[in-house]
XYZ file of C-alpha atoms in Angstrom:
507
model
C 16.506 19.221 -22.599
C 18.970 19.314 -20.219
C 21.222 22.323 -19.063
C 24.723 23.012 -19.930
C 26.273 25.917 -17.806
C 29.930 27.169 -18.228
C 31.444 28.870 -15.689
C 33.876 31.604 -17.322
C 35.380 33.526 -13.742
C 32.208 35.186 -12.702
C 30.347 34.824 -15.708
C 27.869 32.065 -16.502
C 26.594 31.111 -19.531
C 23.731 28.982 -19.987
C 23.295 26.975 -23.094
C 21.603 23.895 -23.734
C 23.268 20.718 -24.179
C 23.303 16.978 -23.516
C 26.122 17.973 -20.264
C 25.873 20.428 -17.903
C 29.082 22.480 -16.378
C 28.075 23.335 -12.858
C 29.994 26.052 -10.516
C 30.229 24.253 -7.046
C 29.158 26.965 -5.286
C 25.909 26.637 -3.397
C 23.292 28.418 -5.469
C 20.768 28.214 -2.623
C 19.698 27.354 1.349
C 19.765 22.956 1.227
C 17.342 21.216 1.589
C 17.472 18.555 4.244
C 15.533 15.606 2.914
C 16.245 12.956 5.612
C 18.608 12.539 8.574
C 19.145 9.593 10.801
C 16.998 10.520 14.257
C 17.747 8.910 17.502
C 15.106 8.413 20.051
C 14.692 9.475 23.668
C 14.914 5.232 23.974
C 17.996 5.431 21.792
C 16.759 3.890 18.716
C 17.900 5.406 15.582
C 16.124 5.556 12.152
C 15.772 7.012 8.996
C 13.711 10.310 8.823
C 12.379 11.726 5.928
C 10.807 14.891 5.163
C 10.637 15.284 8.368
C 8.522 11.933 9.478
C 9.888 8.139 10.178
C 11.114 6.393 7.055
C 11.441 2.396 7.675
C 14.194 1.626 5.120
C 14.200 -1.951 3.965
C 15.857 -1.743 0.764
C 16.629 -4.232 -2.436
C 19.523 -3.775 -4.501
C 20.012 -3.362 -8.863
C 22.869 -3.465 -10.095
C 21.916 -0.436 -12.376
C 24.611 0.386 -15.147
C 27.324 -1.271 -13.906
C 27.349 -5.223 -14.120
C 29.920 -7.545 -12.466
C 32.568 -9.716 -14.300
C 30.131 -12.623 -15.131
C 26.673 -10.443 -16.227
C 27.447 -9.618 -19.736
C 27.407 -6.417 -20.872
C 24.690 -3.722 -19.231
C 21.420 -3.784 -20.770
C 19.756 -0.687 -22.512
C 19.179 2.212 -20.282
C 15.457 1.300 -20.429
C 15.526 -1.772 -19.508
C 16.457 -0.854 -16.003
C 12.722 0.023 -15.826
C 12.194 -3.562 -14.869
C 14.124 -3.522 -11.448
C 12.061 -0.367 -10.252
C 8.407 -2.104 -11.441
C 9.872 -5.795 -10.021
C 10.954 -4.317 -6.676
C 7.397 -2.499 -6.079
C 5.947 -5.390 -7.373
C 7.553 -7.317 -4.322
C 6.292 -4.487 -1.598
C 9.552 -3.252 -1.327
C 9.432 0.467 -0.865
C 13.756 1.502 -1.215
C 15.492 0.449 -4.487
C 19.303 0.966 -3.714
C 21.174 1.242 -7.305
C 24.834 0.757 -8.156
C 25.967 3.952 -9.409
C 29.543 4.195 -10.372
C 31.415 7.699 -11.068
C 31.236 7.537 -14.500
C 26.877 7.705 -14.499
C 27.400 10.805 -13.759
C 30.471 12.896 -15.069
C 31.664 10.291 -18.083
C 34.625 11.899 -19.778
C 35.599 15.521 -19.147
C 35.680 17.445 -15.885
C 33.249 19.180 -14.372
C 31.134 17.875 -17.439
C 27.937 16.479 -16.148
C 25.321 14.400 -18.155
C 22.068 13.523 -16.056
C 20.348 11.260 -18.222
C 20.696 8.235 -16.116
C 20.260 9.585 -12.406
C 16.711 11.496 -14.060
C 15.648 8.367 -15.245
C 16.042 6.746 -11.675
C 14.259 9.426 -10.552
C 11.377 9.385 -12.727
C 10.896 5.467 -12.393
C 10.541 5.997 -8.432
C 7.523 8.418 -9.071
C 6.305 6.447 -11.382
C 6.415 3.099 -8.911
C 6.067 4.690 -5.653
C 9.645 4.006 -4.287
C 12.529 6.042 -2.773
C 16.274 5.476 -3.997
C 19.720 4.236 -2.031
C 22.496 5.770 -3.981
C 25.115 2.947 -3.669
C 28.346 4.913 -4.745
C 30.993 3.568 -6.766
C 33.929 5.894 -7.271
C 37.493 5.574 -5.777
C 36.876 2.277 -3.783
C 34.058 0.069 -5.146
C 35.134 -2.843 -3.533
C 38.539 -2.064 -3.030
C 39.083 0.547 -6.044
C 38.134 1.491 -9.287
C 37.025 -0.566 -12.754
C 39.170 1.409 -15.586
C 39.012 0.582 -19.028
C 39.255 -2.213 -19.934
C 37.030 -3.964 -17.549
C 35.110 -6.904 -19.209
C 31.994 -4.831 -18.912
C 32.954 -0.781 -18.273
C 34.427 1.234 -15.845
C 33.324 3.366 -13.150
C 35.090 6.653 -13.229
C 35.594 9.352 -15.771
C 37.645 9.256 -18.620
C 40.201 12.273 -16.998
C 41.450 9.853 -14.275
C 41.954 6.917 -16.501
C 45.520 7.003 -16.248
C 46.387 3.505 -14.383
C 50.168 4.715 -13.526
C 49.285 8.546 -12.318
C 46.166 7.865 -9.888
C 45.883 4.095 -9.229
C 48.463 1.631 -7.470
C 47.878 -2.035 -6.183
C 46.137 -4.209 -8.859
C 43.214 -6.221 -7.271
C 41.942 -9.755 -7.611
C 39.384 -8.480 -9.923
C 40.780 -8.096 -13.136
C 41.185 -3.999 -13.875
C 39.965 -3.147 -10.575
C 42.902 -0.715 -8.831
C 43.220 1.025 -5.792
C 43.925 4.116 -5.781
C 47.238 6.004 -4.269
C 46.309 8.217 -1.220
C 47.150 11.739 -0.095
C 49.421 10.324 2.109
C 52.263 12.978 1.584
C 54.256 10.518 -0.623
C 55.394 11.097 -4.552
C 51.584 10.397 -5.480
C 50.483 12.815 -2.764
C 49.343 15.716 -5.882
C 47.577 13.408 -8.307
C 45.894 11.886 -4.883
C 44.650 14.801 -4.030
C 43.717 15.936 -7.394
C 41.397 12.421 -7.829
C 39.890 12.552 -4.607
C 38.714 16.279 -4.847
C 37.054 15.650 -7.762
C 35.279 12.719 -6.845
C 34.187 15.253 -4.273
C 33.304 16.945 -6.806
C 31.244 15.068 -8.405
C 29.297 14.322 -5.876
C 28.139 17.690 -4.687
C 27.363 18.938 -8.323
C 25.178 14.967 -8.238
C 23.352 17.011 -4.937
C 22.920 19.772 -6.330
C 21.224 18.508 -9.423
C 18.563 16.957 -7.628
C 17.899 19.571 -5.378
C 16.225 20.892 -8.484
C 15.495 17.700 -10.199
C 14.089 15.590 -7.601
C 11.540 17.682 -6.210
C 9.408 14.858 -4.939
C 12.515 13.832 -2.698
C 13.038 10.380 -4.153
C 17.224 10.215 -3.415
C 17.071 9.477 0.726
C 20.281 7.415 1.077
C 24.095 7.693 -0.388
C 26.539 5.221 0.540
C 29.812 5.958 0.574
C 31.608 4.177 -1.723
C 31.288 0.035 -1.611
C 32.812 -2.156 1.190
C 35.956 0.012 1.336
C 37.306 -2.391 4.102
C 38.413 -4.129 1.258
C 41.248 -2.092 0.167
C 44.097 -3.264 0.686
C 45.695 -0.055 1.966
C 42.541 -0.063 4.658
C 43.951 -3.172 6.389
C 47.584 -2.291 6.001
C 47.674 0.981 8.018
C 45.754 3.513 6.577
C 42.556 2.974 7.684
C 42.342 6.263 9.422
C 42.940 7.874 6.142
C 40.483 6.122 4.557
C 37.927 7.197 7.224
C 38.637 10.855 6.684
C 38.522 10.547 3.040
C 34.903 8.831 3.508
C 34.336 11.377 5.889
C 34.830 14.358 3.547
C 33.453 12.668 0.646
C 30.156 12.903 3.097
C 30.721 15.945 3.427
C 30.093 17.149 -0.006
C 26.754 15.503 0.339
C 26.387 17.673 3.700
C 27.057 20.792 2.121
C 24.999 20.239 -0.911
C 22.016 21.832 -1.985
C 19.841 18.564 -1.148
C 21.050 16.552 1.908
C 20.379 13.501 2.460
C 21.427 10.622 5.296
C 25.155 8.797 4.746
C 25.908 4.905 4.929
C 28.886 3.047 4.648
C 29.065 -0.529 4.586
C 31.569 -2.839 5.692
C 32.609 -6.229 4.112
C 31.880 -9.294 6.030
C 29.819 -9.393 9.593
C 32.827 -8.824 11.827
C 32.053 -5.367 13.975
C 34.775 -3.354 13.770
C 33.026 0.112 13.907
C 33.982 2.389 16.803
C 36.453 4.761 15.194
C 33.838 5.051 12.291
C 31.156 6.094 14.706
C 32.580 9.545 15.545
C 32.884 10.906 12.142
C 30.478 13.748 11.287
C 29.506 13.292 7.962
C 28.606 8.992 8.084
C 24.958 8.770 9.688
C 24.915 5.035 9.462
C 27.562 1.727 9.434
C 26.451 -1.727 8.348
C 27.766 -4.860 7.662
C 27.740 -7.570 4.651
C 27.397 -10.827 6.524
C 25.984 -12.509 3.457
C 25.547 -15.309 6.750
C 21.885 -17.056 6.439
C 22.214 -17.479 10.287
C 19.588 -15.557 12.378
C 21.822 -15.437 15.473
C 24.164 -13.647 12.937
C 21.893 -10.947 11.781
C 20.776 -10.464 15.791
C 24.602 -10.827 17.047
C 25.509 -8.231 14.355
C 23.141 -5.279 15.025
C 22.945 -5.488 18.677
C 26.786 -5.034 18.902
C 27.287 -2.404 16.568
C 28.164 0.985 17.940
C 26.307 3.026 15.026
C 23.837 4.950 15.841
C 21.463 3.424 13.075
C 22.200 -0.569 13.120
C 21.317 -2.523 9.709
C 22.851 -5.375 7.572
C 24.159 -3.361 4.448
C 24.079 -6.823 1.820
C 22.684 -10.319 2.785
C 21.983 -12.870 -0.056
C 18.572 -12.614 -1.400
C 18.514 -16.079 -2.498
C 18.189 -17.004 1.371
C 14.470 -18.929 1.648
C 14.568 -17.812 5.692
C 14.604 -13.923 4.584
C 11.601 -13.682 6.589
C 12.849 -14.530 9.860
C 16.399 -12.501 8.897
C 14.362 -9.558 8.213
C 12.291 -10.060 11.595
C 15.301 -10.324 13.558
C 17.053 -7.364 12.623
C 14.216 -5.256 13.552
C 13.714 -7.157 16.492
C 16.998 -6.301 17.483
C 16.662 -2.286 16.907
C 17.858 -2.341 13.232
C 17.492 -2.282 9.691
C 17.936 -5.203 6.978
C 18.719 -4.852 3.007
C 18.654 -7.430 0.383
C 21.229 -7.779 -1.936
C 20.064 -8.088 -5.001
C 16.826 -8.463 -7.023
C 17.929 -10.607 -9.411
C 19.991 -13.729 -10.630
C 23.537 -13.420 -12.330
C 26.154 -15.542 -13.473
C 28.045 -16.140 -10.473
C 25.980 -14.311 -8.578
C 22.826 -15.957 -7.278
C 21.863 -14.234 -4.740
C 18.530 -12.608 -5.869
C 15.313 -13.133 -4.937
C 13.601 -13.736 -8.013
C 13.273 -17.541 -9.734
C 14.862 -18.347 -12.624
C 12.926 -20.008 -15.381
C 15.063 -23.589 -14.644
C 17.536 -23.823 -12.590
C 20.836 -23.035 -12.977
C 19.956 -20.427 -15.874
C 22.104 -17.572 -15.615
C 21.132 -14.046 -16.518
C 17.629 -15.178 -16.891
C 16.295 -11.613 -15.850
C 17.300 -10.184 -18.999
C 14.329 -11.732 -20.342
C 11.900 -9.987 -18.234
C 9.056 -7.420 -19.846
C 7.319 -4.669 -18.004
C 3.624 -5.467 -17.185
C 4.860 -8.967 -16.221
C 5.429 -10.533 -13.062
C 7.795 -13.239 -11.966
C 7.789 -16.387 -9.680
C 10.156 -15.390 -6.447
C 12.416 -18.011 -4.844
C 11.622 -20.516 -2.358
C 9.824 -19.143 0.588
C 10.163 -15.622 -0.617
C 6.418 -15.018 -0.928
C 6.485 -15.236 2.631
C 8.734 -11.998 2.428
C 6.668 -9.896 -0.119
C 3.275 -10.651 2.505
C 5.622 -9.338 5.460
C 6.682 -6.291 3.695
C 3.218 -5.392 2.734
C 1.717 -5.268 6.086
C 5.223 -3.883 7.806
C 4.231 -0.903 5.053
C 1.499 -0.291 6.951
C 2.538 0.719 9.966
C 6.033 1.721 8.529
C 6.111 5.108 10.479
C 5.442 3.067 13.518
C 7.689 0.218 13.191
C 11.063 2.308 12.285
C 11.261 4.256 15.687
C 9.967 1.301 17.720
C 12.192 0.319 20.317
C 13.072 -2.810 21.228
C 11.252 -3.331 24.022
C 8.232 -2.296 21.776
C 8.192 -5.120 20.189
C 8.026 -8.566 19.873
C 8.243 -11.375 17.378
C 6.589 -14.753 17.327
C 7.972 -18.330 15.576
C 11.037 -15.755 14.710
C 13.374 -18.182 17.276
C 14.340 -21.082 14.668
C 16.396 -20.972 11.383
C 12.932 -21.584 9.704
C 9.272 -20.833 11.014
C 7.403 -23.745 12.493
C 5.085 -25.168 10.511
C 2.651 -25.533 14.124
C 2.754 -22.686 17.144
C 1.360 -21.138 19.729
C 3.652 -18.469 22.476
C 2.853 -16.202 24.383
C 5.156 -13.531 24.786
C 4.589 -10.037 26.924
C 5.123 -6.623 25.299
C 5.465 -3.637 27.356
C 4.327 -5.639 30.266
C 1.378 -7.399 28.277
C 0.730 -10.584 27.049
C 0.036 -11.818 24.148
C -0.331 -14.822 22.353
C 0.264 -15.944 18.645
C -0.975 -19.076 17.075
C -0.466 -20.734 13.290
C -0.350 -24.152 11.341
C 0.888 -22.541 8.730
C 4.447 -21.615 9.366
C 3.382 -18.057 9.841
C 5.345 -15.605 11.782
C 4.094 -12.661 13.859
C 5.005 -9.139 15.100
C 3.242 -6.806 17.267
C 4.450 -3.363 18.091
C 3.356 -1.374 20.782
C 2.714 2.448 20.843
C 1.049 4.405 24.007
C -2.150 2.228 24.500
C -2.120 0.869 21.178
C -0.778 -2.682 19.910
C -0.466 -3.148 16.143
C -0.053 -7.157 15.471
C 0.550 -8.163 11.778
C 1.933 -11.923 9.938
C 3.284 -13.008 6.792
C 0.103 -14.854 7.149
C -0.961 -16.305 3.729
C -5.020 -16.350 2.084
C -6.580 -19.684 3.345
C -4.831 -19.968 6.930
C -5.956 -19.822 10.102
C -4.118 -17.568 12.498
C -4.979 -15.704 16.246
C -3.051 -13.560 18.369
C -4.953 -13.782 21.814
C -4.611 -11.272 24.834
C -4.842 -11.152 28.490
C -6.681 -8.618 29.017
C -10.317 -7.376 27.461
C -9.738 -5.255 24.441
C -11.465 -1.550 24.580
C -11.757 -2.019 20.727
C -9.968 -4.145 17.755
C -9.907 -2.624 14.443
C -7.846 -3.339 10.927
C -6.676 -0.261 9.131
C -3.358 1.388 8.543
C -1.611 4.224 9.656
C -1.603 7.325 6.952
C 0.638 10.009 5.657
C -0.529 12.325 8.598
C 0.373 9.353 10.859
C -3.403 8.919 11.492
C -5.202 5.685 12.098
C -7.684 5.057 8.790
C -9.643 2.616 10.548
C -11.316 -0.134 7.567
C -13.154 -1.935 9.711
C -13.695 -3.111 13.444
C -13.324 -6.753 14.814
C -15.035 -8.723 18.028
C -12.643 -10.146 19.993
C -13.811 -13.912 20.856
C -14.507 -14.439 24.580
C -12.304 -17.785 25.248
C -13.892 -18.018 28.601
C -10.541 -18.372 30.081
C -9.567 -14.999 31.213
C -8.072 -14.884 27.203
C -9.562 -13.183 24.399
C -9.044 -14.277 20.523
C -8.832 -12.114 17.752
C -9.080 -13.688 14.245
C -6.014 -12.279 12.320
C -6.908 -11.895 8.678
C -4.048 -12.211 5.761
C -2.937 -8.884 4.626
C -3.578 -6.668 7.437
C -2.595 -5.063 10.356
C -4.613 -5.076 13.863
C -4.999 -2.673 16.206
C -5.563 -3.995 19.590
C -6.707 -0.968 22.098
C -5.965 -1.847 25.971
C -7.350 -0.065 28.828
């Protein structure tokens, strides 16, 4: 059952109910459950609990669906898109989650059903979540009532005329009036300290409810570039407003690191960068270039670089994904499935042009992905494990093979240096490579599929060669240990095998 607390002065009351009334105050010392870390090379990632956390993340769209998708399916349904994304090696599920999940109708009246079920479902499959917040600017503003399919704040700041302004393009979707000191200055400040709120009393829930730290990202509020009061002089508003509203993550019982995400791939980020309470900005391209994804994070000024959004219905993920890490950042998928106007997942539909087909899904089942998209699920698998490896690596750490074209050659063979090394990568079967150095140690994995043929070669004799992966003590488990092949040419080969990761000792 879940809690219902009423806060009467200084007495409490605790009675049990389907809502909870929480005081704001914090009941106890937080609990920092990740942080964005920059290294001594000045590479920053994701930490959690304490230990690298490479966050590659797919998107749901959780409770709230867009104007085409029909109205939301039952609460357990939603099971599917935690199962489907582990099912694809994907270890972040990032959820929409308006407002209204949360704190529905009265204020400071707080029902927890749906934020305990996204908890539960990432214990169940192994995952962590993304928190993608939509409250007072999801895209520009807030769905009211009304909206074809629900809206995405409470009930108490419904009223259109008292907190909300401009009208956007999407029908029922209004920004909101700002504390700008004008006649709406009051009810401004009134909306925007309760989505505050909110989202501290969300904190402190799971600083009790998430025990196994599942939460590890919030972003704040969706695209808010979009607003129309952003681009017409009140951005720097709008940046302290974001600002504060990470702040009531900060100074919650259960902290986590704070995204926000701009619309479209232009950077436009250095007055963002200062603020104390955003850990991370990324972009929305939704570009299937790879010089886009590579132009994008190595000109960004944030300290962690990622693509927020790209299309997941893009059959060179692969190489997209490769390049932002290759670049010293991060890349998310938006989204896991198929909607009406709104194919951008990665998953097939059952013939094409059917809308909304992932409504038919069943747990226990597994679905065809799109295109070359298989290639994506074998990359993420073996990126998993070395994950603690790969997130801090800089960039001169690293290097990528058949990752230079839109598309992987079907036939290659580089050789590239690492660290002041050489090494080689060969495939006929459009395989790409990575190998990641770390003191004396190279770690070389592919998207290789079962049934190719595929080397990486060095320069220099090998003290040992083993396959294994890299533990939750951030030990080496080694499975088993491999000959190098003597090419007689001052080379030696090393057979890759599909699936796993190599590590390649030099003297």
């Amino acid at each position: 059952m879940l809690k219902k607390a009423c806060a009467f002065l200084t007495v409490c009351v605790v009675l049990v109910s389907v809502f909870t009334f929480i005081p704001l105050q914090k009941a106890k010392a937080a609990t920092v459950v990740s942080r964005v870390v920059v290294s001594p090379e000045g590479k920053g990632y994701l930490e959690v609990d304490g230990k690298p956390y490479l966050d590659m993340h797919i998107q749901n769209v959780g409770r709230f669906n867009l104007a085409a998708m029909g109205p939301p399916n039952p609460l357990s349904f939603e099971e599917n898109y935690y199962e489907k994304t582990a099912q694809v090696n994907i270890k972040t599920a990032s959820v929409i989650f308006p407002w209204s999940n949360i704190e529905p109708a009265n204020q400071g009246e707080y029902d927890w059903t749906i934020i305990d079920k996204y908890v539960d479902w990432a214990n169940q499959y192994g995952l962590r979540l993304d928190l993608a917040w939509f409250g007072t600017n999801g895209t520009g503003g807030a769905y009211l009532n009304g909206y074809k399919n629900g809206t995405t704040v409470p009930a108490y700041v419904q009223d259109q005329g008292k907190y909300w302004g401009v009208g956007l393009t999407t029908n029922s979707n209004y920004a909101p009036w700002l504390p700008d000191g004008g006649p709406h200055d009051a009810d401004a400040q009134f909306l925007f300290q309760a989505e505050r709120n909110a989202v501290t009393a969300l904190f402190n829930h799971l600083a009790s409810y998430d025990v196994n730290h599942r939460v590890i990202f919030f972003q704040l509020n969706n695209e808010p570039s979009v607003n129309p009061s952003w681009q017409n002089g009140q951005r720097g508003l709008w940046l302290d407003l974001l600002n504060q509203l990470g702040g009531a993550v900060k100074n919650s019982d259960y902290v986590v690191a704070t995204r926000i995400n701009l619309a479209g791939g232009n950077v436009d980020d250095a007055d963002i960068v200062p603020l104390s309470n955003v850990d991370a900005i990324g972009y929305d391209p939704y570009d299937i270039q790879p010089s886009k994804t590579a132009q994008i994070i190595s000109t960004t000024n944030s300290k962690y670089r990622y693509i927020a959004e790209n299309s997941g219905g893009y059959g060179n993920t692969t190489t997209l994904a490769l390049t932002a890490l290759l670049n010293g950042g991060f890349y998310d998928i938006w989204q896991i499935a198929d909607t009406e106007g709104y194919p951008l997942g990665i998953y097939k539909d059952a013939s094409e042009g059917q809308v909304n087909d992932y409504r038919n899904w069943v747990l226990g089942n597994s679905y065809a992905l799109k295109y070359d998209l298989d290639s994506t699920k074998r990359l993420y698998g073996v990126l998993n494990k070395i994950s603690t490896i790969i997130a801090p690596a800089p960039t001169n750490k690293m290097v990528g093979y058949n990752t230079d074209t839109f598309v992987p050659d079907d036939n290659y063979a580089q050789t590239k240096s690492v660290n002041g090394k050489d090494f080689a990568f060969s495939t006929t079967s459009k395989a790409v490579g990575l190998i990641v150095n770390k003191d004396n140690d190279y770690y070389a994995l592919s998207d290789a599929d079962n049934g190719t043929t595929n080397y990486f070669s060095t320069w220099q004799q090998p003290v040992s060669v083993s396959v294994g992966y890299i533990d939750d003590n951030g030990s080496w488990v080694n499975e088993a240990n491999i000959s190098p092949i003597d090419n007689g040419n001052g080379t030696w080969g090393i057979l890759y095998y599909p699936g796993s990761v190599l590590r390649i000792e030099l003297p």
